[in-house]
mmCIF file of C-alpha atoms in Angstrom:
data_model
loop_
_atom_site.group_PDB
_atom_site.id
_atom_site.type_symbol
_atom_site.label_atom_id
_atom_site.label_comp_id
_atom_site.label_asym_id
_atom_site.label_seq_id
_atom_site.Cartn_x
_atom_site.Cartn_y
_atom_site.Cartn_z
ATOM 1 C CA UNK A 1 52.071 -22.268 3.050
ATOM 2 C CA UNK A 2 49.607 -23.967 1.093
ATOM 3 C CA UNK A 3 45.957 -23.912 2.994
ATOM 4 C CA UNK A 4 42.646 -23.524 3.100
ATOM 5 C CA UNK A 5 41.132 -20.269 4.999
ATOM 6 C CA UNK A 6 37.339 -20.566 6.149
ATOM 7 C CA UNK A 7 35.925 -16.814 8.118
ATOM 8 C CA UNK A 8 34.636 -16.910 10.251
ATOM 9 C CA UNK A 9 35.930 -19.229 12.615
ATOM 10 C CA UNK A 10 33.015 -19.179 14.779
ATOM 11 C CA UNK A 11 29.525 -17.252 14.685
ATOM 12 C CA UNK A 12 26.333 -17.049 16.418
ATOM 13 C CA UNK A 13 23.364 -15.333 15.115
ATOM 14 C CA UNK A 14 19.487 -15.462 14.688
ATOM 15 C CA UNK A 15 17.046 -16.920 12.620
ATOM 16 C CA UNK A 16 16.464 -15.324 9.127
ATOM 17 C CA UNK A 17 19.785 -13.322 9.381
ATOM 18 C CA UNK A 18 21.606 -13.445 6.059
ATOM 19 C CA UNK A 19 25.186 -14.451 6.620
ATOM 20 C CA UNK A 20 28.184 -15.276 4.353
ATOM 21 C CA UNK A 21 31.210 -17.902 5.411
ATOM 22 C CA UNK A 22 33.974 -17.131 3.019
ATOM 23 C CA UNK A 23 36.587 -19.966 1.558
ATOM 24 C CA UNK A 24 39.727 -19.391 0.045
ATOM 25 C CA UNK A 25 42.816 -21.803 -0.990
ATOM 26 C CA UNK A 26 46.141 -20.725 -1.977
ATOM 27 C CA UNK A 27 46.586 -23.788 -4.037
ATOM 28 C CA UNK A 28 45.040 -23.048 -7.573
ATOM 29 C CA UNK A 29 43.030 -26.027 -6.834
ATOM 30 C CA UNK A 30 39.758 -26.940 -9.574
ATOM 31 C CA UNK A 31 37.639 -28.339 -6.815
ATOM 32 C CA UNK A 32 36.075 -27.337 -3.966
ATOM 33 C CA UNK A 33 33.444 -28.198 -1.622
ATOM 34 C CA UNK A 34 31.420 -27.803 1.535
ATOM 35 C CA UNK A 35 30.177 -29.911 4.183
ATOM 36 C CA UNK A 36 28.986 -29.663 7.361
ATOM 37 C CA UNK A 37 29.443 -31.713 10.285
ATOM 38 C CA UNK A 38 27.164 -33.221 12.793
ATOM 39 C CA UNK A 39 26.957 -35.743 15.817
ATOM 40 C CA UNK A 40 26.602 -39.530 14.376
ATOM 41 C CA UNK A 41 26.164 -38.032 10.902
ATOM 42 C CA UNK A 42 29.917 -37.485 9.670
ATOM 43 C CA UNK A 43 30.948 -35.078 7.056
ATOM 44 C CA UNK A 44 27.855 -34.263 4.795
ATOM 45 C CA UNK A 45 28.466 -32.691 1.613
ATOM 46 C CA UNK A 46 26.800 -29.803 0.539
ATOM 47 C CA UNK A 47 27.337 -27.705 -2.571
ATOM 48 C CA UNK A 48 30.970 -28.536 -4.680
ATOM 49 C CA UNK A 49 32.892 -26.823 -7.690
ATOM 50 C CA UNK A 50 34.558 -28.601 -10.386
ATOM 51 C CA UNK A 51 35.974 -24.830 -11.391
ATOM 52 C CA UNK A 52 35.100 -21.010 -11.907
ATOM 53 C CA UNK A 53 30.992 -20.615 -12.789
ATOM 54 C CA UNK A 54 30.580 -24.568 -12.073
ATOM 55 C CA UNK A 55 28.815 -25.593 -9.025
ATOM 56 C CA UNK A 56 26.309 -28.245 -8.286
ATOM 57 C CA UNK A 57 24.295 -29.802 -5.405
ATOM 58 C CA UNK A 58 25.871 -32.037 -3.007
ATOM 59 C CA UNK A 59 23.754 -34.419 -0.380
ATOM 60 C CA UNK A 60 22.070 -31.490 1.709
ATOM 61 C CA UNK A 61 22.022 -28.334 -0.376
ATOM 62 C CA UNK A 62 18.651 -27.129 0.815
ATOM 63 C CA UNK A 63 18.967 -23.629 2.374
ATOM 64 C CA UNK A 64 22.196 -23.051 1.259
ATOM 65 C CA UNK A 65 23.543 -20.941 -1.626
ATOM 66 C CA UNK A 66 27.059 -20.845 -3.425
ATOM 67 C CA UNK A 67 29.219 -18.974 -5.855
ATOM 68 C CA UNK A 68 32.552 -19.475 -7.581
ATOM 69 C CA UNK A 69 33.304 -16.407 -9.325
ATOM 70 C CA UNK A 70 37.018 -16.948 -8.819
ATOM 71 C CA UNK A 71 38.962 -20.036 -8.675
ATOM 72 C CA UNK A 72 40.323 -18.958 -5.047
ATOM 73 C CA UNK A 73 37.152 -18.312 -3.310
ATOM 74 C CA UNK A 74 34.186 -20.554 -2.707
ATOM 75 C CA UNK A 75 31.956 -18.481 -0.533
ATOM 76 C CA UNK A 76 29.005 -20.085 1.261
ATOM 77 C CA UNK A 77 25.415 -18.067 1.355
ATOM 78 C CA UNK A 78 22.956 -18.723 3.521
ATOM 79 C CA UNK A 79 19.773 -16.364 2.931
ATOM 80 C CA UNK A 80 17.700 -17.335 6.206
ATOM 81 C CA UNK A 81 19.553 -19.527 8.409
ATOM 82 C CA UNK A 82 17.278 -21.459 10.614
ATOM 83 C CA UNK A 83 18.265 -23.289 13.809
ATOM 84 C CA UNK A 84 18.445 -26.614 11.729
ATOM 85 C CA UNK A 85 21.454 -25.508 10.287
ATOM 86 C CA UNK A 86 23.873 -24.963 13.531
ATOM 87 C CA UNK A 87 26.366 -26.914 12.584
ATOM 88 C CA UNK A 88 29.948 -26.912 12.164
ATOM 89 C CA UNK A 89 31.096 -26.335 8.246
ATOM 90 C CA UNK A 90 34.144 -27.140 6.480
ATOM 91 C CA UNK A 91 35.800 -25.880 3.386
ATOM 92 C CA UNK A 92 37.821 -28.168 1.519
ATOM 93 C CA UNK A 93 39.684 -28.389 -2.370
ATOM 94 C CA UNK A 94 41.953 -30.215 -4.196
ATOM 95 C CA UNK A 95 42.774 -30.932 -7.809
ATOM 96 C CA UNK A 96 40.525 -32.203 -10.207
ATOM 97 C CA UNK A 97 41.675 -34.398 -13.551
ATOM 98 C CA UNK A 98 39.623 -36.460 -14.520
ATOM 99 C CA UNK A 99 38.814 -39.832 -12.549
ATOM 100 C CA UNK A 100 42.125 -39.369 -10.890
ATOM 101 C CA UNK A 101 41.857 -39.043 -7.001
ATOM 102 C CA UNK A 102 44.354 -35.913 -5.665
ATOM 103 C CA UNK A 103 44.291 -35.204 -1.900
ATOM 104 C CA UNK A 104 41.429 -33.355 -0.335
ATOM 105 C CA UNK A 105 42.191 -30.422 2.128
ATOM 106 C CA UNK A 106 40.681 -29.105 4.622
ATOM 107 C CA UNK A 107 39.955 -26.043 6.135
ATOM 108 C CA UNK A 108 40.040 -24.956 10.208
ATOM 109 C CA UNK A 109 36.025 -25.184 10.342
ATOM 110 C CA UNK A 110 33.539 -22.553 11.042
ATOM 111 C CA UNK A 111 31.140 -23.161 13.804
ATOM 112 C CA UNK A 112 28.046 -21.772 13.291
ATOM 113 C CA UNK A 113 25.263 -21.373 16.020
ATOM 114 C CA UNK A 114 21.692 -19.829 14.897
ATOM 115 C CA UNK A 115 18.794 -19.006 17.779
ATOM 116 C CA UNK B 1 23.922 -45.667 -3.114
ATOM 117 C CA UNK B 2 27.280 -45.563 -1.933
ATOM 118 C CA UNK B 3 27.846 -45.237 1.988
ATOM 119 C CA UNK B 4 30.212 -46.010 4.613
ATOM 120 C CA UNK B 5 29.645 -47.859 7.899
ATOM 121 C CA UNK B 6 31.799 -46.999 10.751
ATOM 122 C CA UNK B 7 31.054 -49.648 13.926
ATOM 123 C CA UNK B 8 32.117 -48.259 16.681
ATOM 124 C CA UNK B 9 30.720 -44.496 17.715
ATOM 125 C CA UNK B 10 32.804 -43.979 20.558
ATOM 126 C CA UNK B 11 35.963 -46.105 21.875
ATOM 127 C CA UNK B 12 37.818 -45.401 25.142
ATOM 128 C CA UNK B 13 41.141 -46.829 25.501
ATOM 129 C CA UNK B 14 43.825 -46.778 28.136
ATOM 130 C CA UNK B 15 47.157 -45.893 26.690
ATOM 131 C CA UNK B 16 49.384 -48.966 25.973
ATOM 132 C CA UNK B 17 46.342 -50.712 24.734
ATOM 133 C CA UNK B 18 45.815 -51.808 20.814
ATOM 134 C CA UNK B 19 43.265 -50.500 18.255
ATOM 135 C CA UNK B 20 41.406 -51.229 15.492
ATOM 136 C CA UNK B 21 38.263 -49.988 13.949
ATOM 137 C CA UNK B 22 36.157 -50.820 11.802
ATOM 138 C CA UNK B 23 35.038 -49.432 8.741
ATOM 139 C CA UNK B 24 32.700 -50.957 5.588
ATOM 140 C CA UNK B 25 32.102 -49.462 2.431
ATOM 141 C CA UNK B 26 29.289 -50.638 -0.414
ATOM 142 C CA UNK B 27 30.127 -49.075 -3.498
ATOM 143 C CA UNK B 28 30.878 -51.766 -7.219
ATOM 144 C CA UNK B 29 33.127 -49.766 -8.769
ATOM 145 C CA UNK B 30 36.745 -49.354 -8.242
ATOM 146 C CA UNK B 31 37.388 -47.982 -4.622
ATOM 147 C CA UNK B 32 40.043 -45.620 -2.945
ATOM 148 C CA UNK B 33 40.038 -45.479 0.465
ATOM 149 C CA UNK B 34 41.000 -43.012 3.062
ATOM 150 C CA UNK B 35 41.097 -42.301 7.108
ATOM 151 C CA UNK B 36 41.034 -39.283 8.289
ATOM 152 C CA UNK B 37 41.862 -37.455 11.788
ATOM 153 C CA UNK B 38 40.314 -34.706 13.548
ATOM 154 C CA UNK B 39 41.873 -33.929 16.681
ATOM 155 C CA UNK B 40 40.143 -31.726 19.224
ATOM 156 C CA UNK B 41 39.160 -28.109 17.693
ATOM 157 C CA UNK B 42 41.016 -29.029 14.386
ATOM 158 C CA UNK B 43 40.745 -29.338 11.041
ATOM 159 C CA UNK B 44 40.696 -32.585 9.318
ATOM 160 C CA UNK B 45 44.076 -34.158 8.314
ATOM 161 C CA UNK B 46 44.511 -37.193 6.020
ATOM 162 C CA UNK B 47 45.666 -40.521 8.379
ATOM 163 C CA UNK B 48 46.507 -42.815 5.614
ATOM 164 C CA UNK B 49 45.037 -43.973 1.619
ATOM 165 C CA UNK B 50 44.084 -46.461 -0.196
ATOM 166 C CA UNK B 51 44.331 -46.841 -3.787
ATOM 167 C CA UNK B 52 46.255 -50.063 -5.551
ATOM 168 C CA UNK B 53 48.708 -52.576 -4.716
ATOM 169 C CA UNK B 54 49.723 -53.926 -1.424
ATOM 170 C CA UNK B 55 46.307 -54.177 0.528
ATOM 171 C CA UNK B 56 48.039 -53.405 4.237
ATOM 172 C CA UNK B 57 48.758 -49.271 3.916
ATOM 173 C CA UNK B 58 51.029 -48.054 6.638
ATOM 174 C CA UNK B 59 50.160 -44.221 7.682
ATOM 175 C CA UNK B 60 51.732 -41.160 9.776
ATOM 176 C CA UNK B 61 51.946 -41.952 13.631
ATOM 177 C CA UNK B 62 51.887 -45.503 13.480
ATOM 178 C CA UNK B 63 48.890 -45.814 12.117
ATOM 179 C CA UNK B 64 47.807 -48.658 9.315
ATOM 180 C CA UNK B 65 45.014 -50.139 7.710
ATOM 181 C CA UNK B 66 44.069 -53.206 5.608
ATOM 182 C CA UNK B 67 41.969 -53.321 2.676
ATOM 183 C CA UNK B 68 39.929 -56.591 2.297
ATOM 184 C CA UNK B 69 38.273 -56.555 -1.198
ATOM 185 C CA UNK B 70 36.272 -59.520 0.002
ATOM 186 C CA UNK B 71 34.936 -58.064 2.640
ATOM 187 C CA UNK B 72 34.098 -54.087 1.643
ATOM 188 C CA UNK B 73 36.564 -53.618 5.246
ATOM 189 C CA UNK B 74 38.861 -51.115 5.570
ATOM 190 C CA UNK B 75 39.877 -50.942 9.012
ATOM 191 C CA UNK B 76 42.494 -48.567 11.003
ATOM 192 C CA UNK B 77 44.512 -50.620 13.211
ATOM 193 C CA UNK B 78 47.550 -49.203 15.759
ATOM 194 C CA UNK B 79 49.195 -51.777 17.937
ATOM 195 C CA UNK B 80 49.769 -49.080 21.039
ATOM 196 C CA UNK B 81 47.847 -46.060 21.540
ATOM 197 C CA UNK B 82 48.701 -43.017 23.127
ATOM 198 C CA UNK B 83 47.031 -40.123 24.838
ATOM 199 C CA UNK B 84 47.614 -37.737 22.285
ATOM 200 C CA UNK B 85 45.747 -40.455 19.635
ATOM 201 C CA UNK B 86 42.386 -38.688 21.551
ATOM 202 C CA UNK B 87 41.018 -37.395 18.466
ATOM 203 C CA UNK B 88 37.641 -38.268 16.191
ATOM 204 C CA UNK B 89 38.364 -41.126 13.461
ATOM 205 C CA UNK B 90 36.747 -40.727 10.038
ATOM 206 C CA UNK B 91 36.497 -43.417 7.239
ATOM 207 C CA UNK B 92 36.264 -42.317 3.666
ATOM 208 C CA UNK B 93 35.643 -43.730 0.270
ATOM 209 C CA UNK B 94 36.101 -41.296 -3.095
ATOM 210 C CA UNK B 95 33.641 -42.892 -5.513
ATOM 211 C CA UNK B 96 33.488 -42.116 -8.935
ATOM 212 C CA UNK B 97 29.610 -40.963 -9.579
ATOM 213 C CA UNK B 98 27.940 -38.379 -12.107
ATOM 214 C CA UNK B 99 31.412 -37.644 -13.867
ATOM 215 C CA UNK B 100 33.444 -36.501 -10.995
ATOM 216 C CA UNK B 101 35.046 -38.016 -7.649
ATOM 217 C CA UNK B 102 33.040 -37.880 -5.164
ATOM 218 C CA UNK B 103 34.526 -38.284 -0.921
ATOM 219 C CA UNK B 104 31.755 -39.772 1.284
ATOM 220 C CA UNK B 105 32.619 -39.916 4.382
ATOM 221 C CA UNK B 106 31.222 -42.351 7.738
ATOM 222 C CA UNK B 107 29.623 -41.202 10.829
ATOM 223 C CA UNK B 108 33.232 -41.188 12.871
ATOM 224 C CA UNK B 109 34.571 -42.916 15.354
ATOM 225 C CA UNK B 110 35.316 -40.638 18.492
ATOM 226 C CA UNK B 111 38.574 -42.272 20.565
ATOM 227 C CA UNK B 112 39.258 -41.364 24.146
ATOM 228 C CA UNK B 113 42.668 -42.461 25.252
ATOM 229 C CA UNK B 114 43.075 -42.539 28.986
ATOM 230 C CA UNK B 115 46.614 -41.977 30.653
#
């Protein structure tokens, strides 16, 4: 079944904590992305991937880290969380040709809580 | 900068009745257009796109939307609700910026469909 796998699905933990949220699709997909999600805000982008070793800055990268050492996984770092980023984050790829639009999916959500 | 304006934050409905909401985009270039559902504790599943031809786009569950160039509108119409449409209602526009496609996404529309 082609998806898109986000762990973990839901995590509390405190300030300055490092933690990891791990992405994966199954659908050899160039692009992928992160956003997170807030009240009145909508989907927010954070950090994308046009492929392996390419990643850039999306609309609120600030605290966040990422890495795309394989074209399955898009892991997303953050090094100190703060309470500012409880949230709820969601992974999401598709293909990526050019200035042609391909569908976007996305994953189940992780929904992160930091005290 | 592109953006997307979603009118309505929160709709309640009672089953039976019709729907439509609204959704603006400001962006020049050439658009394509997208809603997207996210029912309770779920991911986020495309509703219906956007991308040439015939302006009035018919999606899954009865679901459509008309594109008025004029206008910058996009909005989701359905003529009868139902209970199970109790979801969250996101309007997207994939614009073309900085060499890649880019999804920005509205603030949402939450719909509460009562029985």
């Amino acid at each position: 079944e082609a998806q898109v796998t986000q762990n973990p699905r839901y995590l509390i933990t405190v300030t300055g904590k490092k933690l990891t949220v791990t992405c994966s699709q199954n659908m050899n997909h160039e692009y992928m992305s992160w956003y997170r999600q807030d009240p009145g805000l909508g989907l927010r982008q954070i950090y994308y991937s046009m492929n392996v070793e390419v990643t850039d800055k999306g609309d609120v990268p600030e605290g966040y880290k990422v890495s795309r050492k394989e074209k399955r996984n898009f892991p997303l770092i953050l090094e100190s969380p703060s309470p500012n980023q409880t949230s709820l984050y969601f992974c999401a790829s598709r293909y990526q040709q050019g200035a042609s639009y391909n569908e976007q999916f996305f994953g189940p959500g992780t929904r992160l809580t930091v005290l | 900068a592109q953006s997307v304006s979603q009118h309505n934050h929160h709709v309640i409905l009672s089953e039976a009745a019709s729907l439509e909401l609204g959704c603006n985009y400001s962006y020049g270039g050439t658009v394509n257009l997208f809603w997207y559902v996210q029912y309770p504790g779920q991911h986020l599943q495309l509703l219906l796109k956007y991308f040439s031809g015939d302006p009035l786009v018919k999606g899954i569950k009865g679901f459509e939307a008309e594109f008025i160039k004029s206008k910058f509108s996009f909005n989701l119409r359905k003529p009868s609700v139902q209970w199970s449409d109790t979801a969250e209602y996101f309007c997207a526009v994939m614009a073309f910026s900085g060499g890649y496609n880019k999804l920005i996404f509205g603030a949402g529309t939450r719909l509460a469909v009562h029985p």
